[in-house]
Tab-separated table of C-alpha atoms in Angstrom:
chain	number	residue	atom	x	y	z
A	1	MET	CA	70.993	90.861	112.892
A	2	THR	CA	69.074	88.708	110.477
A	3	GLY	CA	70.354	86.682	107.570
A	4	HIS	CA	72.994	84.060	107.173
A	5	PRO	CA	76.234	84.899	109.032
A	6	TYR	CA	78.271	84.207	105.924
A	7	LEU	CA	76.304	86.890	104.085
A	8	GLN	CA	78.221	89.318	106.279
A	9	LEU	CA	81.507	87.942	104.884
A	10	LEU	CA	80.339	88.518	101.318
A	11	ILE	CA	79.320	92.087	102.127
A	12	MET	CA	82.616	92.628	103.896
A	13	THR	CA	84.609	91.324	100.899
A	14	VAL	CA	82.747	93.549	98.455
A	15	GLY	CA	83.000	96.474	100.884
A	16	GLY	CA	86.747	95.992	101.284
A	17	ILE	CA	87.297	95.944	97.529
A	18	LEU	CA	85.115	99.036	97.114
A	19	PHE	CA	87.026	100.833	99.877
A	20	VAL	CA	90.375	100.263	98.164
A	21	ALA	CA	88.845	101.154	94.786
A	22	ALA	CA	87.396	104.356	96.247
A	23	ALA	CA	90.799	105.305	97.680
A	24	MET	CA	92.335	104.719	94.232
A	25	ILE	CA	89.668	106.784	92.466
A	26	VAL	CA	89.951	109.697	94.901
A	27	SER	CA	93.704	109.647	94.513
A	28	TRP	CA	93.319	109.424	90.703
A	29	LEU	CA	91.168	112.578	90.780
A	30	LEU	CA	93.575	114.493	93.014
A	31	ARG	CA	97.019	113.453	91.868
A	32	PRO	CA	99.086	114.946	89.065
A	33	ASN	CA	99.971	112.702	86.139
A	34	ARG	CA	103.232	113.573	84.420
A	35	PRO	CA	104.725	110.292	83.258
A	36	SER	CA	108.221	110.100	81.920
A	37	GLU	CA	110.561	107.403	80.697
A	38	VAL	CA	112.829	107.751	83.732
A	39	LYS	CA	110.004	107.583	86.269
A	40	ALA	CA	108.696	104.381	84.720
A	41	SER	CA	112.049	102.632	84.919
A	42	THR	CA	112.728	100.083	87.634
A	43	TYR	CA	114.279	101.532	90.794
A	44	GLU	CA	117.756	100.263	91.422
A	45	CYS	CA	119.257	102.929	93.690
A	46	GLY	CA	119.671	105.365	90.803
A	47	GLU	CA	121.697	102.998	88.629
A	48	GLU	CA	120.602	101.732	85.231
A	49	PRO	CA	118.603	98.583	85.986
A	50	VAL	CA	120.516	95.451	84.995
A	51	GLY	CA	118.324	92.794	83.445
A	52	SER	CA	115.046	91.497	84.789
A	53	ALA	CA	114.343	90.606	88.407
A	54	TRP	CA	112.529	87.457	87.363
A	55	PHE	CA	115.485	85.175	87.905
A	56	GLN	CA	116.216	82.053	89.928
A	57	PHE	CA	116.312	82.412	93.682
A	58	PRO	CA	117.497	80.031	96.418
A	59	ALA	CA	115.687	76.688	96.557
A	60	GLN	CA	115.650	76.989	100.350
A	61	PHE	CA	112.494	79.031	100.164
A	62	TYR	CA	110.814	75.957	98.647
A	63	LEU	CA	112.173	73.764	101.447
A	64	ILE	CA	110.601	76.036	104.038
A	65	ALA	CA	107.344	76.066	102.131
A	66	LEU	CA	107.341	72.246	102.035
A	67	LEU	CA	107.943	72.008	105.785
A	68	PHE	CA	105.237	74.603	106.316
A	69	VAL	CA	102.683	72.543	104.394
A	70	VAL	CA	103.403	69.492	106.566
A	71	PHE	CA	103.043	71.395	109.828
A	72	GLU	CA	100.068	73.459	108.744
A	73	VAL	CA	98.068	70.428	107.619
A	74	GLU	CA	98.919	68.780	110.932
A	75	ALA	CA	97.712	71.871	112.807
A	76	ALA	CA	94.496	71.828	110.797
A	77	PHE	CA	93.970	68.200	111.853
A	78	LEU	CA	94.519	69.246	115.464
A	79	ILE	CA	91.548	71.613	115.481
A	80	PRO	CA	88.610	69.149	115.474
A	81	TRP	CA	90.480	67.052	118.042
A	82	ALA	CA	91.173	70.089	120.255
A	83	LEU	CA	87.539	71.135	120.016
A	84	LYS	CA	86.243	67.830	121.399
A	85	LEU	CA	89.086	67.034	123.801
A	86	GLY	CA	87.411	68.448	126.911
A	87	ASP	CA	84.200	66.554	126.171
A	88	PHE	CA	86.068	63.304	125.717
A	89	LEU	CA	88.227	63.629	128.808
A	90	HIS	CA	85.317	64.487	131.085
A	91	HIS	CA	82.344	62.647	129.612
A	92	ALA	CA	83.714	59.642	127.699
A	93	ALA	CA	83.600	57.320	130.723
A	94	ALA	CA	80.056	58.400	131.649
A	95	GLU	CA	78.745	57.809	128.136
A	96	GLY	CA	80.507	54.451	127.863
A	97	VAL	CA	82.562	55.439	124.822
A	98	GLY	CA	85.668	53.856	126.291
A	99	SER	CA	88.759	55.137	128.024
A	100	PRO	CA	89.035	58.932	128.006
A	101	TRP	CA	92.742	58.624	127.270
A	102	PHE	CA	92.147	56.931	123.928
A	103	VAL	CA	91.971	60.270	122.034
A	104	VAL	CA	95.076	61.541	123.788
A	105	VAL	CA	97.113	58.463	122.838
A	106	GLU	CA	95.873	58.684	119.259
A	107	MET	CA	96.981	62.297	118.946
A	108	ALA	CA	100.295	61.467	120.658
A	109	ILE	CA	101.003	58.868	117.944
A	110	PHE	CA	100.014	61.329	115.227
A	111	LEU	CA	102.268	64.030	116.655
A	112	ALA	CA	105.125	61.562	117.284
A	113	ILE	CA	105.280	60.801	113.544
A	114	LEU	CA	105.383	64.516	112.835
A	115	ILE	CA	108.085	65.141	115.444
A	116	LEU	CA	110.100	62.296	113.914
A	117	GLY	CA	109.931	64.178	110.615
A	118	TRP	CA	110.992	67.378	112.370
A	119	VAL	CA	113.999	65.604	113.940
A	120	TYR	CA	114.915	64.189	110.507
A	121	ALA	CA	114.766	67.669	108.943
A	122	LEU	CA	116.842	69.016	111.824
A	123	ARG	CA	119.529	66.323	111.475
A	124	LYS	CA	119.663	66.718	107.690
A	125	GLY	CA	120.229	70.452	108.155
A	126	ALA	CA	117.041	71.502	106.363
A	127	LEU	CA	116.376	74.007	109.116
A	128	GLU	CA	119.751	75.737	108.680
A	129	TRP	CA	120.082	78.671	106.336
A	130	ILE	CA	122.992	77.988	103.962
A	131	THR	CA	124.593	81.319	103.179
A	132	GLU	CA	126.845	80.110	100.369
B	1	MET	CA	66.175	119.026	124.532
B	2	ALA	CA	65.660	120.698	121.157
B	3	GLU	CA	68.671	118.911	119.813
B	4	ARG	CA	67.351	115.579	120.969
B	5	GLY	CA	64.012	116.262	119.260
B	6	TRP	CA	65.865	117.019	116.073
B	7	LEU	CA	67.793	113.774	116.332
B	8	GLU	CA	64.634	111.785	116.985
B	9	ASN	CA	62.949	113.393	114.012
B	10	TRP	CA	65.923	112.561	111.914
B	11	VAL	CA	65.952	108.929	113.012
B	12	ASN	CA	62.183	108.538	112.625
B	13	GLY	CA	62.048	110.487	109.395
B	14	ILE	CA	64.951	108.990	107.500
B	15	VAL	CA	66.221	105.785	109.049
B	16	GLN	CA	62.805	104.226	109.703
B	17	PRO	CA	61.391	104.632	106.139
B	18	LEU	CA	64.747	103.581	104.741
B	19	TYR	CA	64.622	100.439	106.845
B	20	GLU	CA	61.071	99.694	105.694
B	21	VAL	CA	61.978	100.140	102.030
B	22	ALA	CA	65.273	98.285	102.221
B	23	PRO	CA	65.703	96.076	105.311
B	24	TRP	CA	69.019	94.819	103.974
B	25	ILE	CA	70.469	98.170	104.983
B	26	VAL	CA	71.208	96.760	108.453
B	27	HIS	CA	73.825	94.527	106.851
B	28	LEU	CA	75.808	97.608	105.936
B	29	VAL	CA	76.156	98.738	109.554
B	30	PRO	CA	79.013	96.316	110.473
B	31	ILE	CA	81.050	97.215	107.413
B	32	LEU	CA	80.672	100.891	108.253
B	33	TRP	CA	81.881	100.561	111.820
B	34	ILE	CA	84.658	98.185	110.827
B	35	LEU	CA	85.905	100.643	108.203
B	36	ILE	CA	85.697	103.484	110.720
B	37	LEU	CA	87.537	101.291	113.247
B	38	ILE	CA	90.289	100.475	110.730
B	39	VAL	CA	90.775	104.003	109.401
B	40	GLY	CA	90.546	105.511	112.885
B	41	SER	CA	93.007	103.078	114.410
B	42	VAL	CA	95.441	103.553	111.516
B	43	LEU	CA	95.341	107.352	111.806
B	44	ILE	CA	95.922	107.165	115.549
B	45	LEU	CA	98.602	104.468	115.260
B	46	ILE	CA	100.695	106.382	112.720
B	47	TRP	CA	100.789	109.327	115.099
B	48	ALA	CA	101.365	107.100	118.141
B	49	GLU	CA	104.162	105.197	116.420
B	50	ARG	CA	106.012	108.442	115.733
B	51	LYS	CA	105.417	109.803	119.215
B	52	VAL	CA	106.479	106.568	120.934
B	53	SER	CA	109.591	106.218	118.778
B	54	ALA	CA	110.433	109.854	119.453
B	55	ASP	CA	109.986	109.346	123.164
B	56	ILE	CA	112.217	106.258	123.182
B	57	GLN	CA	114.903	108.084	121.192
B	58	SER	CA	114.666	111.280	123.308
B	59	ARG	CA	113.130	113.352	120.518
B	60	VAL	CA	109.802	115.191	120.492
B	61	GLY	CA	108.203	113.780	117.342
B	62	PRO	CA	105.492	115.507	115.285
B	63	LEU	CA	104.503	118.882	116.734
B	64	HIS	CA	103.145	121.280	114.169
B	65	HIS	CA	99.787	119.968	112.932
B	66	GLY	CA	97.262	120.263	115.713
B	67	PRO	CA	97.855	119.876	119.454
B	68	TYR	CA	100.839	117.559	120.062
B	69	GLY	CA	100.948	116.968	116.296
B	70	LEU	CA	97.712	114.960	116.471
B	71	PHE	CA	96.659	115.859	112.931
B	72	GLN	CA	99.963	114.729	111.460
B	73	SER	CA	98.488	111.482	110.130
B	74	ILE	CA	95.718	113.332	108.315
B	75	TRP	CA	98.332	115.370	106.492
B	76	ASP	CA	100.247	112.166	105.762
B	77	ALA	CA	97.114	110.635	104.261
B	78	LEU	CA	96.472	113.755	102.150
B	79	LYS	CA	100.052	113.671	100.936
B	80	LEU	CA	99.707	110.050	99.832
B	81	LEU	CA	96.384	110.793	98.111
B	82	THR	CA	97.801	113.659	96.054
B	83	LYS	CA	101.017	111.917	95.097
B	84	GLU	CA	101.725	110.837	91.554
B	85	ASP	CA	101.297	107.131	91.006
B	86	THR	CA	103.947	105.403	88.937
B	87	ILE	CA	103.939	101.837	87.662
B	88	PRO	CA	107.314	100.599	86.413
B	89	LYS	CA	107.402	99.853	82.696
B	90	GLN	CA	108.774	96.363	83.260
B	91	ALA	CA	106.250	95.417	85.925
B	92	ASP	CA	103.333	93.063	85.418
B	93	ARG	CA	100.698	95.817	85.396
B	94	LEU	CA	97.591	93.801	86.226
B	95	VAL	CA	99.129	91.818	89.086
B	96	PHE	CA	100.885	94.953	90.334
B	97	CYS	CA	97.535	96.728	90.647
B	98	VAL	CA	95.707	93.770	92.215
B	99	ALA	CA	98.258	93.224	95.025
B	100	PRO	CA	97.064	96.079	97.308
B	101	TYR	CA	93.543	94.651	97.218
B	102	ILE	CA	94.774	91.208	98.285
B	103	VAL	CA	96.825	92.710	101.103
B	104	PHE	CA	93.990	94.875	102.390
B	105	LEU	CA	91.175	92.298	102.288
B	106	PRO	CA	92.348	90.021	105.129
B	107	ALA	CA	92.712	93.059	107.392
B	108	ILE	CA	89.032	93.870	106.997
B	109	LEU	CA	87.743	90.280	106.763
B	110	ALA	CA	89.342	89.280	110.042
B	111	TYR	CA	87.440	91.988	111.933
B	112	VAL	CA	84.161	90.226	111.090
B	113	VAL	CA	84.632	87.718	113.909
B	114	ILE	CA	86.373	89.887	116.528
B	115	PRO	CA	84.073	90.736	119.452
B	116	VAL	CA	84.895	94.372	120.201
B	117	GLY	CA	82.298	94.579	122.940
B	118	ASN	CA	79.484	92.585	124.504
B	119	GLY	CA	77.512	91.437	121.444
B	120	LEU	CA	79.419	93.856	119.240
B	121	ILE	CA	80.496	91.323	116.633
B	122	ALA	CA	79.665	91.465	112.925
B	123	ALA	CA	79.134	87.725	112.515
B	124	ASP	CA	79.665	85.214	115.296
B	125	LEU	CA	80.758	82.330	113.086
B	126	ASN	CA	80.836	78.919	114.738
B	127	VAL	CA	84.240	78.361	113.077
B	128	GLY	CA	85.449	81.837	114.072
B	129	LEU	CA	88.973	81.073	115.216
B	130	TRP	CA	89.717	78.763	112.307
B	131	TYR	CA	88.339	81.343	109.913
B	132	LEU	CA	90.610	83.934	111.502
B	133	VAL	CA	93.717	81.822	110.907
B	134	ALA	CA	92.599	81.029	107.346
B	135	VAL	CA	91.906	84.650	106.459
B	136	GLY	CA	95.164	85.768	108.069
B	137	SER	CA	97.160	83.623	105.662
B	138	ILE	CA	95.751	85.391	102.593
B	139	ALA	CA	97.948	88.431	103.268
B	140	VAL	CA	101.106	86.509	102.394
B	141	LEU	CA	99.753	85.971	98.861
B	142	GLY	CA	99.371	89.701	98.354
B	143	ILE	CA	102.907	90.326	99.570
B	144	ILE	CA	104.469	87.668	97.314
B	145	VAL	CA	102.437	88.949	94.381
B	146	ALA	CA	103.514	92.537	95.077
B	147	GLY	CA	107.160	91.507	95.283
B	148	TRP	CA	107.041	89.408	92.132
B	149	ALA	CA	104.991	91.747	89.953
B	150	SER	CA	107.242	94.755	90.599
B	151	ASN	CA	110.074	93.120	88.651
B	152	ASN	CA	112.524	94.779	90.989
B	153	LYS	CA	115.313	92.918	92.753
B	154	TRP	CA	114.628	94.499	96.142
B	155	SER	CA	110.940	93.742	95.843
B	156	LEU	CA	111.534	90.141	94.857
B	157	LEU	CA	113.930	89.563	97.757
B	158	GLY	CA	111.527	91.266	100.150
B	159	GLY	CA	108.596	89.252	98.839
B	160	MET	CA	110.461	85.958	99.181
B	161	ARG	CA	111.632	86.782	102.686
B	162	ALA	CA	108.089	87.766	103.576
B	163	ALA	CA	106.780	84.468	102.264
B	164	ALA	CA	109.340	82.462	104.262
B	165	GLN	CA	108.720	84.493	107.399
B	166	LEU	CA	104.944	84.646	107.310
B	167	ILE	CA	104.427	80.957	106.632
B	168	THR	CA	107.044	79.961	109.204
B	169	TYR	CA	105.498	82.023	111.998
B	170	GLU	CA	102.020	80.942	111.092
B	171	ILE	CA	102.783	77.506	112.561
B	172	PRO	CA	103.573	78.621	116.158
B	173	MET	CA	100.660	81.058	115.899
B	174	PHE	CA	98.284	78.283	114.849
B	175	LEU	CA	99.593	75.873	117.491
B	176	SER	CA	99.213	78.437	120.265
B	177	VAL	CA	95.643	79.060	119.136
B	178	VAL	CA	94.942	75.304	119.276
B	179	VAL	CA	95.690	75.427	123.014
B	180	ILE	CA	92.946	78.020	123.497
B	181	ILE	CA	90.518	75.825	121.541
B	182	MET	CA	91.357	72.906	123.828
B	183	MET	CA	90.690	74.935	126.960
B	184	ALA	CA	87.589	76.745	125.704
B	185	GLY	CA	86.112	73.841	123.716
B	186	THR	CA	84.721	76.221	121.122
B	187	LEU	CA	85.832	78.083	118.007
B	188	SER	CA	83.474	81.017	118.419
B	189	LEU	CA	85.385	84.078	119.606
B	190	ASP	CA	82.373	85.393	121.463
B	191	GLN	CA	82.182	82.145	123.461
B	192	ILE	CA	85.921	82.280	124.106
B	193	VAL	CA	85.574	85.751	125.638
B	194	ARG	CA	82.567	84.659	127.693
B	195	SER	CA	84.473	81.621	128.980
B	196	GLN	CA	87.057	84.052	130.368
B	197	SER	CA	84.676	86.589	131.853
B	198	GLY	CA	83.889	84.576	134.932
B	199	GLY	CA	80.606	83.041	136.007
B	200	SER	CA	79.131	81.019	138.829
B	201	TRP	CA	81.477	78.089	138.130
B	202	SER	CA	84.586	80.222	138.158
B	203	LEU	CA	87.408	79.600	140.620
B	204	ALA	CA	88.505	83.224	140.730
B	205	PRO	CA	87.347	85.444	143.597
B	206	PRO	CA	84.567	87.877	142.587
B	207	ASP	CA	86.707	90.966	143.137
B	208	ALA	CA	89.410	89.683	140.756
B	209	PRO	CA	87.616	88.411	137.638
B	210	PHE	CA	90.812	88.798	135.615
B	211	LEU	CA	92.140	85.555	137.117
B	212	ASN	CA	89.795	83.776	134.699
B	213	TRP	CA	91.761	84.988	131.705
B	214	ASN	CA	93.493	82.333	129.660
B	215	CYS	CA	96.870	83.973	130.258
B	216	PHE	CA	96.649	83.024	133.951
B	217	THR	CA	96.799	79.303	133.231
B	218	LEU	CA	100.144	77.634	132.533
B	219	PRO	CA	99.427	76.541	128.917
B	220	GLY	CA	97.625	79.819	128.240
B	221	MET	CA	100.602	81.818	129.498
B	222	ILE	CA	103.044	79.946	127.246
B	223	ALA	CA	100.625	80.226	124.328
B	224	ALA	CA	100.296	83.978	124.889
B	225	VAL	CA	104.072	84.445	124.711
B	226	LEU	CA	104.276	82.258	121.583
B	227	TYR	CA	101.396	84.108	119.985
B	228	LEU	CA	102.811	87.561	120.699
B	229	VAL	CA	106.247	86.667	119.298
B	230	ALA	CA	104.671	85.087	116.213
B	231	ALA	CA	102.342	88.072	115.840
B	232	LEU	CA	105.313	90.450	115.709
B	233	ALA	CA	106.611	88.404	112.780
B	234	GLU	CA	103.206	88.136	111.117
B	235	VAL	CA	102.806	91.907	110.940
B	236	ASN	CA	106.423	92.420	109.756
B	237	ARG	CA	107.398	94.554	112.695
B	238	GLN	CA	110.871	94.823	114.107
B	239	PRO	CA	112.721	92.733	115.139
B	240	PHE	CA	111.114	90.703	112.344
B	241	ASP	CA	110.914	93.355	109.620
B	242	LEU	CA	113.125	91.465	107.143
B	243	PRO	CA	110.583	91.733	104.289
B	244	GLU	CA	110.927	95.501	104.222
B	245	SER	CA	114.223	96.133	105.957
B	246	GLU	CA	114.955	99.726	104.915
B	247	SER	CA	118.709	99.532	105.302
B	248	GLU	CA	119.090	96.465	103.066
B	249	LEU	CA	116.169	96.276	100.671
B	250	VAL	CA	115.145	99.969	100.328
B	251	SER	CA	111.550	99.158	101.264
B	252	GLY	CA	111.308	95.474	100.399
B	253	PHE	CA	108.222	94.220	98.663
B	254	ASN	CA	106.627	97.657	98.313
B	255	THR	CA	109.685	99.480	96.897
B	256	GLU	CA	108.029	100.186	93.544
B	257	TYR	CA	104.701	101.278	94.980
B	258	SER	CA	103.909	104.957	95.237
B	259	GLY	CA	100.987	107.192	96.100
B	260	MET	CA	97.805	105.596	97.344
B	261	ARG	CA	98.855	102.079	96.337
B	262	PHE	CA	101.677	102.375	98.862
B	263	GLY	CA	99.161	103.964	101.226
B	264	ILE	CA	97.014	100.841	101.121
B	265	PHE	CA	99.998	98.679	102.102
B	266	PHE	CA	100.650	101.092	104.939
B	267	VAL	CA	97.033	101.018	106.113
B	268	ALA	CA	96.998	97.216	105.970
B	269	GLU	CA	100.179	97.012	108.023
B	270	PHE	CA	98.985	99.311	110.795
B	271	SER	CA	95.507	97.833	110.830
B	272	ASN	CA	97.077	94.369	111.140
B	273	THR	CA	99.018	95.612	114.171
B	274	ALA	CA	95.754	96.616	115.811
B	275	LEU	CA	94.172	93.370	114.637
B	276	VAL	CA	96.750	90.954	116.099
B	277	SER	CA	96.617	92.903	119.365
B	278	GLY	CA	92.845	92.533	119.278
B	279	ILE	CA	93.109	88.786	118.668
B	280	ALA	CA	95.664	88.434	121.477
B	281	ALA	CA	93.425	90.420	123.816
B	282	THR	CA	90.436	88.278	122.857
B	283	LEU	CA	92.170	84.932	123.195
B	284	PHE	CA	94.432	85.466	126.177
B	285	PHE	CA	93.459	88.626	128.052
B	286	GLY	CA	89.710	88.300	128.319
B	287	GLY	CA	88.647	90.432	125.325
B	288	TRP	CA	86.058	93.005	126.340
B	289	SER	CA	85.595	91.551	129.824
B	290	SER	CA	86.550	93.799	132.690
B	291	PRO	CA	89.462	92.946	134.998
B	292	ILE	CA	87.921	94.680	138.033
B	293	VAL	CA	84.120	94.503	138.095
B	294	SER	CA	81.943	92.443	135.796
B	295	GLU	CA	78.736	94.201	136.840
B	296	GLY	CA	79.295	97.575	138.410
B	297	GLU	CA	76.711	99.923	139.837
B	298	GLY	CA	76.316	103.645	139.221
B	299	PHE	CA	79.602	105.230	138.309
B	300	TRP	CA	81.386	101.882	138.207
B	301	ARG	CA	79.192	100.710	135.330
B	302	ILE	CA	81.503	102.327	132.804
B	303	PHE	CA	84.330	100.146	134.090
B	304	GLY	CA	82.230	97.010	133.654
B	305	ASP	CA	82.426	94.609	130.723
B	306	GLY	CA	82.447	96.422	127.434
B	307	VAL	CA	84.154	98.198	124.578
B	308	LEU	CA	86.316	100.273	126.934
B	309	TRP	CA	88.347	97.263	128.080
B	310	TYR	CA	88.900	95.976	124.560
B	311	PHE	CA	90.497	99.277	123.631
B	312	VAL	CA	92.466	99.548	126.871
B	313	LYS	CA	93.884	96.073	126.279
B	314	ILE	CA	94.817	96.620	122.646
B	315	THR	CA	96.381	99.971	123.535
B	316	ILE	CA	98.659	98.302	126.072
B	317	LEU	CA	99.544	95.485	123.646
B	318	ILE	CA	100.237	97.888	120.784
B	319	TYR	CA	102.419	100.013	123.056
B	320	CYS	CA	104.419	96.897	123.935
B	321	MET	CA	104.822	96.067	120.231
B	322	MET	CA	106.111	99.593	119.557
B	323	TRP	CA	108.395	99.398	122.549
B	324	VAL	CA	109.891	96.135	121.232
B	325	LYS	CA	110.182	97.618	117.745
B	326	TRP	CA	112.223	100.609	118.840
B	327	THR	CA	114.373	98.653	121.287
B	328	LEU	CA	115.545	95.499	119.515
B	329	PRO	CA	117.739	95.267	116.410
B	330	ARG	CA	116.569	93.354	113.354
B	331	VAL	CA	117.294	89.602	113.276
B	332	ARG	CA	119.040	87.961	110.315
B	333	ILE	CA	117.073	85.592	108.094
B	334	ASP	CA	118.837	82.489	109.460
B	335	GLN	CA	118.167	83.664	113.034
B	336	MET	CA	114.562	84.353	112.112
B	337	LEU	CA	114.142	80.764	110.902
B	338	GLN	CA	116.012	79.274	113.879
B	339	ILE	CA	113.808	81.106	116.373
B	340	ALA	CA	110.733	79.596	114.796
B	341	TRP	CA	111.808	76.092	113.778
B	342	LYS	CA	114.059	75.313	116.752
B	343	GLY	CA	112.427	77.440	119.424
B	344	LEU	CA	108.801	78.343	119.010
B	345	ILE	CA	107.497	75.253	117.174
B	346	PRO	CA	108.947	72.616	119.574
B	347	LEU	CA	107.804	74.753	122.497
B	348	ALA	CA	104.325	74.993	120.989
B	349	LEU	CA	104.151	71.197	120.632
B	350	ILE	CA	105.240	70.734	124.253
B	351	ASN	CA	102.642	73.295	125.232
B	352	ILE	CA	99.936	71.147	123.628
B	353	ALA	CA	100.957	68.303	125.944
B	354	ILE	CA	100.791	70.700	128.911
B	355	ALA	CA	97.350	71.797	127.765
B	356	VAL	CA	96.125	68.178	127.627
B	357	ALA	CA	97.188	67.778	131.256
B	358	HIS	CA	95.527	71.079	132.137
B	359	VAL	CA	92.240	70.138	130.493
B	360	ALA	CA	92.302	66.690	132.122
B	361	TRP	CA	93.087	67.751	135.705
B	362	VAL	CA	92.127	71.382	136.098
B	363	GLY	CA	89.044	71.091	133.923
B	364	ALA	CA	88.065	72.508	130.571
């Protein structure tokens, strides 16, 4: 396979969009179209829909999203470290880069700060789901 | 023999000139087999899901279309294609129509880096595993957008639950993947499979190459369990099907979708089931490498490394996912969050420490 590997991603993206579009077009050609006022109304178990659904919802979803951002960024930082860990542990001494445990201690400090944050969130009850 | 001659003529007569005129045509081969893989696996999975659920509940399942009801999914697909498509008047039309595209794209993009067989990989990216995690998190956008744009209370609730669930379970999933990166020292999925398929350095006896799989190391075993639990949540399957819990939210984020638009959500969901099983097989269970013989002779060649084992492994994993789905009741949203934040994530962090010890003493 020649060409840049990321070219494949571009082709795949375009192909995926075309596939969904093709499914839509085929269905558009085959399906009946008999619109009516009732069909176009919002489904609310057969009742008359009450108001819009674009209203306020619990702030807890935001809390989870905030916690997620912290942990996900931390996990993203873990990847380059994880990739080189084996090299460091087994070859650092031979190449005279210093103690092989240096990278481990560094990551332990980094994770300890994160775990401290997790404990804080736990104690503050941010990880509980308040039902009221 | 005549048939073979015809085939050769066909290949020489059409494919060769086509290749000379437009060499870029080879780039369309991966997308073709990935689309065939997705559509084929979805058609089979819909049938299998109904048969497995029927078996677990002492029913017989689909029977009438084809032998053992095998063609049932084709009729299902035809039904969805010919169904009227309605868009609610109050919905945000543009966003409503875009959502199925966003949900479907990650399903197909992720397959780019999955090695289905020896060398059978669309693009062996050197950041493969990271790319996989990144692409996997696009799906949540499509689900939130679908839930919001419908302007329906069930859809909004389903979309919000989906957002909370998918982002929460992405963390243990990511952290369990990090362990594999530490042990393999590479992000390329092809390399990860090769690192598990034995070799001269391997500790496993030659007649049991499967002992090289990542799931037979302590951190790998824990990571596999974490990954499989998180994967159940990532594909919205029971016991983590809160985003579309039928008995509470009608159908959750896709309540307002009908016809083929709903069909696309359905295809994405089933293809994601096959996908996470494929990723699990690749990362923890040796991918396409054979558990019995790595290089067989004669008849045994077909049981050697190759596509066969990838499909055997994902079949077993998918069966387990279906088994779990039809056995366990749905968890509540607070339980769902507790499992992740108080169970899986601390365990995943401890597992990273175990993996450091493993890499240091057992060897990378």
